[in-house]
Amino acid sequence: MSVIERTTEADASAGEAPAGPVSGKRDLPNTALTVWGVLVFAFLFLPILVIVVYSFNNGRLLAAWDSFGFDAYVNGLSNKVIRGAISTSLQAAAGSAIVSTIIGTLGGIALARAKIRAKWALGLTLLLSFTLVTPEIVDAIALLPWFVTLGVDAGVSPLNNGMVRLVIAHSVVSMAVVTFIIRARMAGLDQSLEEAAADLYATPWRRFRDITLPMAGPGILAGALMSFTLSLDNTIVSSFVQQPGFTPWPVYIFSSLRVALRPEIAAVSTLMFILTLVALGVVAYVLRKVGESSTDIVKAMTGS
């Protein structure tokens, strides 16, 4: 055996010797992380799975399983009050998404393009951050007197409309989220295209429409989706500002707790959950069509 062959075997054996113990040491943390991941997913999704299963309960009460069937879906969709609550929630969510997305887009772009240490940008960021950490119950208590004062006492008639109140209240809650999502999106983009367009004498509106807006597109979609979702499950603020005839779905569920939860609640909640998943799928499909990678799609949806 030559020296080279001996050296090669020695190197190979030296490289293989620690493989066993190292692999064993790595297996334990990997196994622990896998178990931890399964537990986290179970903690997050088992309650949803339970609601989905009990939506097929033909019994009178949600917790008392009777038999498998679709009675809950049929009864829920044929109930006029439930349909009205769902319609109110969807209309309020759509209106809130439109309002908060328009204002949040302008605010997010302005913050991303602001000069470093600009006082107005720091003040706006602090103000929006403050609204994020403010408890919803405080928002609700603060909004209700405003609606009463402006709508009833001052005679601003639109504020006496229940849907307008819901849209404004939900927009206030979600506007800061949309602003920060779009600011995060715009902060990572190069401004050279906008500067080049300015050098070519493009007007500010033309630069905004043809360059800034398309670049902010994924963030705008993510912000609108987040605003829509936040509005759908808003209960505390909605319960304060709602008016008769404009009861959103979460408030209807909350009021049902005083009597007893019926399977119709689980059935309609399951449909709302599926609707949310479909909305996420549509946004992902649109982002994919415009050329976004899987990583960018996830970042856009999470606002990172």
PDB file of N, CA and C in Angstrom, residues 146-156 159-160 165 243:
ATOM      1  N   TRP A 146     -67.474  59.912  20.724  1.00  0.00           N
ATOM      2  CA  TRP A 146     -67.263  60.709  19.516  1.00  0.00           C
ATOM      3  C   TRP A 146     -68.426  60.537  18.536  1.00  0.00           C
ATOM      4  N   PHE A 147     -68.829  59.299  18.350  1.00  0.00           N
ATOM      5  CA  PHE A 147     -69.949  59.043  17.430  1.00  0.00           C
ATOM      6  C   PHE A 147     -71.227  59.700  17.937  1.00  0.00           C
ATOM      7  N   VAL A 148     -71.458  59.631  19.241  1.00  0.00           N
ATOM      8  CA  VAL A 148     -72.677  60.226  19.804  1.00  0.00           C
ATOM      9  C   VAL A 148     -72.620  61.747  19.694  1.00  0.00           C
ATOM     10  N   THR A 149     -71.444  62.303  20.009  1.00  0.00           N
ATOM     11  CA  THR A 149     -71.320  63.774  19.985  1.00  0.00           C
ATOM     12  C   THR A 149     -71.456  64.321  18.569  1.00  0.00           C
ATOM     13  N   LEU A 150     -70.713  63.705  17.640  1.00  0.00           N
ATOM     14  CA  LEU A 150     -70.743  64.210  16.264  1.00  0.00           C
ATOM     15  C   LEU A 150     -72.017  63.809  15.537  1.00  0.00           C
ATOM     16  N   GLY A 151     -72.473  62.584  15.768  1.00  0.00           N
ATOM     17  CA  GLY A 151     -73.636  62.098  15.018  1.00  0.00           C
ATOM     18  C   GLY A 151     -74.952  62.613  15.555  1.00  0.00           C
ATOM     19  N   VAL A 152     -75.128  62.532  16.862  1.00  0.00           N
ATOM     20  CA  VAL A 152     -76.422  62.909  17.456  1.00  0.00           C
ATOM     21  C   VAL A 152     -76.450  64.393  17.825  1.00  0.00           C
ATOM     22  N   ASP A 153     -75.450  64.829  18.589  1.00  0.00           N
ATOM     23  CA  ASP A 153     -75.470  66.217  19.077  1.00  0.00           C
ATOM     24  C   ASP A 153     -75.165  67.223  17.965  1.00  0.00           C
ATOM     25  N   ALA A 154     -74.120  66.951  17.141  1.00  0.00           N
ATOM     26  CA  ALA A 154     -73.738  67.909  16.100  1.00  0.00           C
ATOM     27  C   ALA A 154     -74.508  67.693  14.798  1.00  0.00           C
ATOM     28  N   GLY A 155     -75.221  66.579  14.691  1.00  0.00           N
ATOM     29  CA  GLY A 155     -76.051  66.355  13.507  1.00  0.00           C
ATOM     30  C   GLY A 155     -75.315  65.911  12.271  1.00  0.00           C
ATOM     31  N   VAL A 156     -74.126  65.308  12.436  1.00  0.00           N
ATOM     32  CA  VAL A 156     -73.412  64.753  11.272  1.00  0.00           C
ATOM     33  C   VAL A 156     -74.072  63.406  10.955  1.00  0.00           C
ATOM     34  N   LEU A 159     -72.648  59.646  10.582  1.00  0.00           N
ATOM     35  CA  LEU A 159     -72.154  58.954  11.771  1.00  0.00           C
ATOM     36  C   LEU A 159     -73.283  58.325  12.580  1.00  0.00           C
ATOM     37  N   ASN A 160     -74.517  58.529  12.157  1.00  0.00           N
ATOM     38  CA  ASN A 160     -75.634  57.838  12.794  1.00  0.00           C
ATOM     39  C   ASN A 160     -75.954  56.525  12.095  1.00  0.00           C
ATOM     40  N   ARG A 165     -70.307  53.632  11.126  1.00  0.00           N
ATOM     41  CA  ARG A 165     -69.619  53.549  12.424  1.00  0.00           C
ATOM     42  C   ARG A 165     -68.681  52.343  12.469  1.00  0.00           C
ATOM     43  N   GLN A 243     -75.154  49.438  15.943  1.00  0.00           N
ATOM     44  CA  GLN A 243     -76.517  49.931  16.083  1.00  0.00           C
ATOM     45  C   GLN A 243     -77.486  48.841  15.657  1.00  0.00           C
TER      46      GLN A 243
END
